[in-house]
Amino acid sequence: MIGLLVGAPLLGAAVLLVGGRYLERVGHWVATALAAVSLVLAATLFFDMLGRDGEDRALHQHLFSWIPVADFQADVAFRLDQLSMTFVLLITSVGTLIHLYSIGYMEHDPRRRRFFAYLNLFLAAMLLLVLADNYLLLYVGWEGVGLASFLLIGFWQHKPSAATAAKKAFVVNRVGDVGLAIAVMLMFTTFGSFAFEPVLAGANETSEGTLTAIGLMLLLAACGKSAQVPLQSWLGDAMEGPTPVSALIHAATMVTAGVYLITRSGAIFNGAPDAQTVVIVVGAVTLLFGAIVGCAKDDIKKALAGSTMSQIGYMMLATGLGPVGYVFAIMHLVTHGFFKAGLFLGAGSVMHGMNDEVDMRRYGGLRKYMPITFVTFGLAYLAIIGFPYLSGYFSKDEIIYAGFSKGGAEGWLLGGVMLLGAALTAYYMTRIMLLTFFGEKRWQPDAQGHEPHPHESPLSMTIPMMVLAVGSVGAGFFFDQGETFVHWLEPVTGLGHGDSPVSHGMVALAATGVMLLGVAGAWWQYGRRPVEAVAPSGRWITRAARRDLLQDDFNHAVLVRPGNYLTRGLVYLDHKLVDGVVNGTAASFGGLSGRLRRVQNGFARTYAVSMFGGAAVLVAATLLMRAV
Amino acid sequence: MNDLQAPDIEWVALSPSLIVFGAAILGVLIEAFLPRKQRYYAEVAVSTLALAGAFAAVVGLAASGHGTDDAQVAGMGALAVDGPALFLQGVLCLVGLVSVLLFAERRLEPALHGASVDSFAAAPAAVPGGPAEREAEKAGWTTTEIFPLLLFAVGGMLLFPAANDLLVLFIALEVLSLPLYLLCALARRRRLLSQEAAVKYFLLGAFASAFLLFGVALLYGYAGTVSYAGIADVVSGEPGAIEPGLAGTMGNDALLLIGGAMLVMGLLFKVGAVPFHMWTPDVYQGAPTPVTGFMAAATKVAAFGALLRLLYVVLPGLRWDWEPVLWGVTIASMVGGAVVAITQTDVKRLLAYSSIAHAGFILAGVVAVTEDGVSSVLFYLGAYSFVTLGAFAVVTLVRDSGGEATHLSKWAGLGRRSPLLASVFALFLLAFAGIPLTSGFAGKFAVFRAAADSGAMGLVVVGVLASAIAAFFYIRVIVLMFFSEPKADGPSVVIPSPLTSTVVGLAAVVTIVLGVAPQFFLDLAGQAGVFVH
C-alpha cells in the first residue's frame, strides 16, 4: 500500500516518457489521475492511521533487500508515521491540485506530455524522500527531486536563461548533496546502519563531536535543498521554470525537504547544541535575507521566491530550537505549503492573462479583470502576513513565541529578528498586492505590438486556487483548535516547553502590530500615489537587494574565479605532466614494439636459435634455483 | 620369456578418445572407398557425429562421477580419467565440433567452374599454380581429407591432457601435431605462404619434440619409470625397486632438473609462450584461417592440460625449482606478446601475438599451484577457446578479390558497412581485452585471483599492466572499424552459409553468457580441479 503511493506517480512518469507521442493527447490526464490515486491512497492511509492510538500509528513496510553486502545492509523499506503522513498529505494534495492547474496552464505547450512526466517523477521522488525508512533510500529520493527540479527549471530549455538557471540549481544543490552523502557515510561508520531506528536510537550514546559533525553535514544538505544561506543563490533563478513548478517544487514541497531532514534527524541535533546554534543562525540570516530581497524585486515570481526563502528561514530557525520548535516548524511548513502555492498559482494566473509579463510595475488594477485570482491571491496574502485567525497567524506566532522561549538575550534577539521579519513580510506582500491588483493599469504593448488583454483564467486553473485559498484561510485555525497538530506530531518529534519572558498574547499582539506597520509602510510608498512603470534607481540598499544582496557577485569572486584558476592550472598540469607521461610511455612502448618485432625476421633458423637459447636459459635457471 | 599379457582396457572410461579415433579411421576409409562427390557429406556427417558422441561420452563420464569421486587411472596407468582431463576433453570436443563447421564452409570462396569450394587447396600435393593444380580445380576436386586429419588431431589432443605416462604424452603430442602440420599447408589462396608456414611449424615442432623426448629419457634415467605416479614417488623420496641397469643414474637430481626443464620447454612450445613463441605469428598467418582458429583454440587447451598435469602430478616436489623459472616465462609472455602486438598490421598476426600474451595470462594461473589455480585455468581455457574461434571465423568473412583481407588498413570503416559483424568482432576483442561482462573478464579475474591468493602478487601486477597495454591494440581495431572512413576499394563482408554463422553466433553467445553469468561454469571448473594421482 505504501509502496503503491510512490509507485503510482512513478508508473506515470515511466509510461509517459516511454509512451512517446501515442500519449500526447491523454498524457496529462493520465498523470493527473495517477497523482489523484496517490492522494486517495494517502487519505485512506491517513484515516486508517487515525483509527489507531498515538504510539501504534507508525507503519513499517519492508519491500526488499536492496544492497546486501556483508555488514552493509540497505533495504528498500518505508516508514509511515505522523511526520511522513503530514508530508504525504501535503505533497499529494498540493501535487494533485497543481497537476490539475497545469492542464490549463500548459495547454499550448508542445511538450506538455513530457512536462507531466517530470511532474509525476517529482511526486514519486518526493514521496520516496519522506517515506524512506533509512537515510540511503532518503538519499535516492533526495537526488530524485533534485533531478526533477533540474529538468523542470530547464523545461523551456530553448531559453538560455532557463538552461543556465537549471544548471545553477543543479550545481548548487550538488554542494549540499555532498553534505548528505558525507553525513550518510558518517552514520554508517558510527552506527553501522542507515536505518532511522538504530541511528536515532544510537545518538544518545554517541559523542557530541560526532553528532555535531553529522549534524553540520545534514545542515549543509538542508541548506542546498531549502535554499538557505549560504546555498541560497539558485532559488531566485529557478523561477525560470513554468509557474506550476515554482508553486509545487520551489515553494510548497521540495524546498521544505531540508526542514524535514532536520526534523527527522532531531535526535542527532538534540545531542549537538553547537550544530543547533548553527541551524538557528542560518535560519535567522536567511529569514532576513529573503525578506530584504523580496522587498526589492519587481519580478513577481522572484519577489515570491524571496518570500519562500524567508519563510523557510522561519522553519529552519524553529528546527534549530529543538523539541520546542519542531512541531511548529512543520506546522508552518504545511500552512506555508498552502498559501505559498496559492500565491504562486495566482501569480501564474496573472501571467497567463498578461502575455507572460512578470514585471509588477507593468501590472496595476488587475482586480477588476481577474476577480477570482484577486480574491484567492488576497486570502493567501492575508494568511502569509499573519492576519489574525488566518493560517499564518497561528503558525508564525508559535515560532516567534518559541524563539522568545530560548530565554535570555538570545531569546530577545531571535524574537526581535523574527518580528522584524514579520514586518518585512507584511511590507513586501502588501507591495506585491498593491502593484498587481490596485492602482492604475500600467501595461503597454510588447515588442511585437500585442496589447495584453487581462482575463480570468479557465476553471482548471481557478479551482485549484480556490481550494488552496480555503486551506490558507482555515488550516491554521484547524491545527490550533485544541492543539490538534501538536498532539498529532508529538509522538514523533517530541515537544518541549521553553521559558518565555513574554506571554502568547503579547507575542500575538506584537506580531499583529508589526504586521500593520509593514502594511502601512507599503501603502505609504505604493498605495498613496501612482507607481512609476519603470523602477527608479533607488538607494544602495535597494540596488543591492535587487541584485539578491550581491550573492552572485560574492559567489563569483569567492568560488567561481578561484575555481577557474584552479581548473586552468590543473588542465595545464594535465596537458604537460600527465599527458606527457602517458604519451611518453605509449611512445616508448611503441618504439620497443617496433624494435622487438624486427627479431621476428621470418627465418626458421633464427626461431630455432631463439628456442635453443630459451631452453638453455630454462635449464640453467632451473639448475641455478637448486644451487642457490 | 614372460607371457605376453593382454593390456587391460577400460573401454567405457576411454570412450571419448576411442570414438574420435574410430571415426578418424572411418574417415580414411571413406576417402579410400567412396566416390568423390559423396565424400564431403559423409565426412562432415561422420566428424560431427563422432565429436558430438565423444562430447556426450565425456558428459556421461562426468555425470557418473568420474571427474570427482570415481576418478581413476585407466589403460594400465597410461591415461587418467579425472576432473581436469574430462573438463578439457569436453572443451576440446566442442571446439572440434565447431571447427568442423568452419572447415565445411563452402560459400566464402567464389564457385570455381561451377563447383562450390572451401578454403583448402584442391590438390595439395601439386605444385602451386602448376598444371596439375589447374586440372584439379577444373575437375572440382576438394580436399576432404581435412576431416579425418582434424579428427586425428582432436584425438591426440584428447589424450594429451589425460596422459599419465611420459611415453603416452609424447605419442599424443605427435598424434596431435602431425595432422596440424599438414593442415597448415592446405590453404587454397596464398599457397606458398601456407606451405612455408607448415614447414616452419614442422621444423620447429620437431625441434621441440626432440627436447621433450630428451627430457623423457633423462627423467627415465632419474626414476627408472615413465609413469607419472612413479616419478612423483621418486621425487618425493620414496623410490620403488631400483632398476639394475640404471643404478648409476637413479636419484640423480641433475637429471631430474634438466629433464623436467626440457619437458616443460616442449610443452611451452605448444602453448606458444615466450621465448618459444616465434613460430606462432608466421604459422597463424600462413595457415588457412579455419585451421588457425582450430589450432589456436584447441592446441592451447590440450597443451595447457598436459602442462598442468605434469607440474601438479609429477613435479610438485620440485615446485621451488620451477616456479621462479615459470614466473620469468609468464612475465616475458604477457609483456612480450602485448608489446609486439602494438605494431602489427595484419589481423591474423595481431591475434597470434594476442594469443602469446594470453598464454602468459593462463600461465599466471598455472603458477599458482593451488586447486583454484587449476580451476581458473580450466575456465580460462574454455572461455578463451570460443572467443578465439569466433574471432578467426569473423576473419574468414572479410574478403576482397585476393581472398581474405587480413591487412588492418582494409578493416577501416568496417563498422559502417557491416555494423553487425563489426559489433560481434568488437565483442570478441573486448573479451580478449578482459572487459567486464565478457568471458575474458571472468577468466582473467579468476586466474589473477588464484595467482594473488597463492602469493604471486608481482605476477598479477605485471599481468594487469600487460592487459592495459593489450587493451590498446584491441581497442585500436575497434576504433579503426567504427570511427574511420571506409575505403572505396575496401573489402566486403561475404554472407556465409549457416555453418559459419552458427560458429560466430555460438561464440558470441558463449562469450556473453560466460561474462554475465559465469558462476555455473566457474563451479563446474571448480569441481574439476583435482588431479588423480
CSV table of C-alpha atoms in Angstrom, one decimal, chain A residues 89-297:
chain,number,residue,atom,x,y,z
A,89,LEU,CA,-0.9,14.6,2.6
A,90,LEU,CA,0.7,17.9,1.7
A,91,ILE,CA,2.6,16.6,-1.3
A,92,THR,CA,-0.3,14.6,-2.8
A,93,SER,CA,-2.9,17.2,-2.2
A,94,VAL,CA,-1.0,20.2,-3.4
A,95,GLY,CA,0.6,18.0,-6.1
A,96,THR,CA,-2.8,16.9,-7.4
A,97,LEU,CA,-4.1,20.4,-7.5
A,98,ILE,CA,-1.1,21.6,-9.3
A,99,HIS,CA,-1.4,18.8,-11.9
A,100,LEU,CA,-4.9,20.0,-12.5
A,101,TYR,CA,-3.8,23.6,-12.7
A,102,SER,CA,-1.1,22.7,-15.2
A,103,ILE,CA,-3.6,21.2,-17.6
A,104,GLY,CA,-4.8,24.7,-18.2
A,105,TYR,CA,-1.5,26.4,-17.8
A,106,MET,CA,0.5,24.3,-20.2
A,107,GLU,CA,-2.3,23.8,-22.7
A,108,HIS,CA,-0.5,25.4,-25.6
A,109,ASP,CA,2.9,23.9,-24.8
A,110,PRO,CA,4.0,21.4,-27.5
A,111,ARG,CA,5.9,19.3,-24.9
A,112,ARG,CA,3.1,19.1,-22.3
A,113,ARG,CA,3.3,15.3,-22.0
A,114,ARG,CA,7.0,15.5,-21.0
A,115,PHE,CA,6.1,18.2,-18.5
A,116,PHE,CA,3.6,15.9,-16.8
A,117,ALA,CA,6.0,13.0,-16.9
A,118,TYR,CA,8.5,15.1,-15.0
A,119,LEU,CA,5.8,16.3,-12.5
A,120,ASN,CA,4.9,12.7,-11.8
A,121,LEU,CA,8.6,11.8,-11.5
A,122,PHE,CA,8.9,14.6,-8.9
A,123,LEU,CA,5.9,13.4,-6.9
A,124,ALA,CA,7.4,9.8,-6.8
A,125,ALA,CA,10.8,11.1,-5.7
A,126,MET,CA,9.4,13.4,-3.1
A,127,LEU,CA,7.2,10.7,-1.7
A,128,LEU,CA,10.2,8.4,-1.6
A,129,LEU,CA,12.1,11.0,0.2
A,130,VAL,CA,9.6,11.4,3.0
A,131,LEU,CA,8.6,7.7,3.2
A,132,ALA,CA,12.1,6.2,3.2
A,133,ASP,CA,12.9,4.2,6.4
A,134,ASN,CA,16.7,4.8,6.1
A,135,TYR,CA,19.0,7.6,5.1
A,136,LEU,CA,20.3,5.8,2.0
A,137,LEU,CA,16.9,5.5,0.5
A,138,LEU,CA,16.1,9.0,1.5
A,139,TYR,CA,19.2,10.0,-0.4
A,140,VAL,CA,17.7,8.4,-3.5
A,141,GLY,CA,14.6,10.4,-3.1
A,142,TRP,CA,16.7,13.5,-2.4
A,143,GLU,CA,18.6,13.1,-5.6
A,144,GLY,CA,15.4,12.2,-7.4
A,145,VAL,CA,13.7,15.5,-6.5
A,146,GLY,CA,16.9,17.3,-7.4
A,147,LEU,CA,16.8,15.7,-10.9
A,148,ALA,CA,13.1,16.5,-11.3
A,149,SER,CA,13.8,20.1,-10.2
A,150,PHE,CA,16.6,20.4,-12.7
A,151,LEU,CA,14.5,19.0,-15.5
A,152,LEU,CA,11.6,21.3,-14.7
A,153,ILE,CA,13.5,24.5,-14.1
A,154,GLY,CA,15.1,24.0,-17.5
A,155,PHE,CA,11.9,22.8,-19.1
A,156,TRP,CA,11.9,25.7,-21.5
A,157,GLN,CA,15.5,24.8,-22.4
A,158,HIS,CA,15.4,26.9,-25.6
A,159,LYS,CA,15.7,30.0,-23.4
A,160,PRO,CA,19.4,30.3,-22.4
A,161,SER,CA,18.3,31.8,-19.1
A,162,ALA,CA,16.3,28.7,-18.2
A,163,ALA,CA,19.1,26.4,-19.2
A,164,THR,CA,21.5,28.4,-17.1
A,165,ALA,CA,19.2,28.5,-14.1
A,166,ALA,CA,18.7,24.7,-14.2
A,167,LYS,CA,22.4,24.2,-14.3
A,168,LYS,CA,22.9,26.7,-11.5
A,169,ALA,CA,20.3,24.9,-9.3
A,170,PHE,CA,21.9,21.6,-10.1
A,171,VAL,CA,25.4,22.7,-9.2
A,172,VAL,CA,24.5,24.5,-6.0
A,173,ASN,CA,22.4,21.5,-4.9
A,174,ARG,CA,25.4,19.2,-5.6
A,175,VAL,CA,27.3,21.1,-2.9
A,176,GLY,CA,24.5,20.3,-0.5
A,177,ASP,CA,24.2,16.7,-1.7
A,178,VAL,CA,27.8,16.1,-0.9
A,179,GLY,CA,27.0,17.1,2.7
A,180,LEU,CA,24.2,14.5,2.8
A,181,ALA,CA,26.5,11.8,1.3
A,182,ILE,CA,29.1,12.5,3.9
A,183,ALA,CA,26.5,12.5,6.7
A,184,VAL,CA,25.3,9.1,5.5
A,185,MET,CA,28.8,7.7,5.4
A,186,LEU,CA,29.5,9.1,8.9
A,187,MET,CA,26.3,7.4,10.1
A,188,PHE,CA,27.4,4.1,8.7
A,189,THR,CA,30.8,4.3,10.3
A,190,THR,CA,29.3,5.5,13.6
A,191,PHE,CA,26.2,3.4,13.9
A,192,GLY,CA,26.8,0.6,11.4
A,193,SER,CA,23.5,1.2,9.8
A,194,PHE,CA,21.5,3.7,7.8
A,195,ALA,CA,18.1,2.9,9.2
A,196,PHE,CA,16.3,5.6,11.2
A,197,GLU,CA,15.7,3.3,14.1
A,198,PRO,CA,19.3,2.4,15.0
A,199,VAL,CA,20.8,5.7,14.0
A,200,LEU,CA,18.4,7.9,16.0
A,201,ALA,CA,18.3,5.5,19.0
A,202,GLY,CA,22.1,5.3,19.0
A,203,ALA,CA,22.5,9.0,19.0
A,204,ASN,CA,22.2,9.0,22.8
A,205,GLU,CA,25.3,7.0,23.3
A,206,THR,CA,27.5,8.9,20.8
A,207,SER,CA,29.9,11.6,21.5
A,208,GLU,CA,28.9,15.2,20.9
A,209,GLY,CA,31.7,15.8,18.4
A,210,THR,CA,30.5,13.0,16.1
A,211,LEU,CA,26.9,14.2,16.3
A,212,THR,CA,28.0,17.8,15.6
A,213,ALA,CA,29.8,16.6,12.5
A,214,ILE,CA,26.9,14.6,11.3
A,215,GLY,CA,24.5,17.5,12.1
A,216,LEU,CA,26.5,20.1,10.3
A,217,MET,CA,26.7,17.9,7.2
A,218,LEU,CA,22.9,17.3,7.3
A,219,LEU,CA,22.5,21.1,7.7
A,220,LEU,CA,24.7,21.6,4.6
A,221,ALA,CA,22.4,19.3,2.7
A,222,ALA,CA,19.3,21.1,4.0
A,223,CYS,CA,20.8,24.5,3.0
A,224,GLY,CA,21.3,23.3,-0.5
A,225,LYS,CA,17.8,21.8,-0.9
A,226,SER,CA,16.0,24.5,1.0
A,227,ALA,CA,17.9,27.5,-0.4
A,228,GLN,CA,19.3,28.7,2.9
A,229,VAL,CA,22.3,31.0,3.2
A,230,PRO,CA,25.0,30.3,2.0
A,231,LEU,CA,23.5,28.0,-0.7
A,232,GLN,CA,20.5,30.2,-1.4
A,233,SER,CA,21.5,31.6,-4.8
A,234,TRP,CA,19.7,29.1,-7.0
A,235,LEU,CA,16.2,29.7,-5.9
A,236,GLY,CA,15.6,33.1,-7.5
A,237,ASP,CA,16.8,31.9,-10.9
A,238,ALA,CA,14.8,28.7,-10.5
A,239,MET,CA,11.7,30.9,-11.2
A,240,GLU,CA,12.7,30.5,-14.9
A,241,GLY,CA,10.7,27.2,-14.7
A,242,PRO,CA,7.0,27.1,-15.5
A,243,THR,CA,4.9,28.7,-12.7
A,244,PRO,CA,3.2,25.4,-11.6
A,245,VAL,CA,6.7,24.1,-11.0
A,246,SER,CA,7.6,27.1,-8.9
A,247,ALA,CA,4.5,26.6,-6.9
A,248,LEU,CA,4.9,22.9,-6.3
A,249,ILE,CA,8.6,22.3,-6.1
A,250,HIS,CA,10.1,25.7,-5.3
A,251,ALA,CA,7.5,26.8,-2.8
A,252,ALA,CA,5.3,24.1,-1.3
A,253,THR,CA,7.2,20.9,-1.2
A,254,MET,CA,10.8,20.2,-2.3
A,255,VAL,CA,12.4,23.3,-0.8
A,256,THR,CA,11.0,22.2,2.5
A,257,ALA,CA,12.8,18.9,2.4
A,258,GLY,CA,15.7,20.4,4.4
A,259,VAL,CA,13.2,21.1,7.2
A,260,TYR,CA,12.0,17.5,7.0
A,261,LEU,CA,15.6,16.2,7.1
A,262,ILE,CA,16.5,18.2,10.3
A,263,THR,CA,13.2,17.4,12.0
A,264,ARG,CA,13.6,13.7,11.1
A,265,SER,CA,17.1,13.7,12.5
A,266,GLY,CA,16.0,15.5,15.6
A,267,ALA,CA,17.7,13.0,17.9
A,268,ILE,CA,21.1,13.9,16.3
A,269,PHE,CA,20.6,17.6,16.6
A,270,ASN,CA,19.3,17.3,20.2
A,271,GLY,CA,22.6,15.8,21.1
A,272,ALA,CA,24.6,18.5,19.3
A,273,PRO,CA,23.9,22.0,20.7
A,274,ASP,CA,26.6,23.6,18.5
A,275,ALA,CA,25.0,22.3,15.4
A,276,GLN,CA,21.7,23.6,16.6
A,277,THR,CA,23.1,27.0,17.1
A,278,VAL,CA,24.4,27.0,13.5
A,279,VAL,CA,20.9,25.9,12.3
A,280,ILE,CA,19.4,28.9,14.2
A,281,VAL,CA,21.9,31.3,12.7
A,282,VAL,CA,21.4,30.0,9.2
A,283,GLY,CA,17.6,30.3,9.7
A,284,ALA,CA,17.7,33.8,11.1
A,285,VAL,CA,20.1,35.1,8.5
A,286,THR,CA,18.1,33.6,5.6
A,287,LEU,CA,14.8,34.9,7.1
A,288,LEU,CA,16.1,38.5,6.8
A,289,PHE,CA,18.0,37.9,3.6
A,290,GLY,CA,15.0,36.5,1.8
A,291,ALA,CA,12.7,39.2,3.1
A,292,ILE,CA,15.0,42.0,2.1
A,293,VAL,CA,15.4,40.6,-1.4
A,294,GLY,CA,11.6,40.1,-1.6
A,295,CYS,CA,11.1,43.8,-0.9
A,296,ALA,CA,13.1,45.0,-3.8
A,297,LYS,CA,12.2,42.6,-6.7
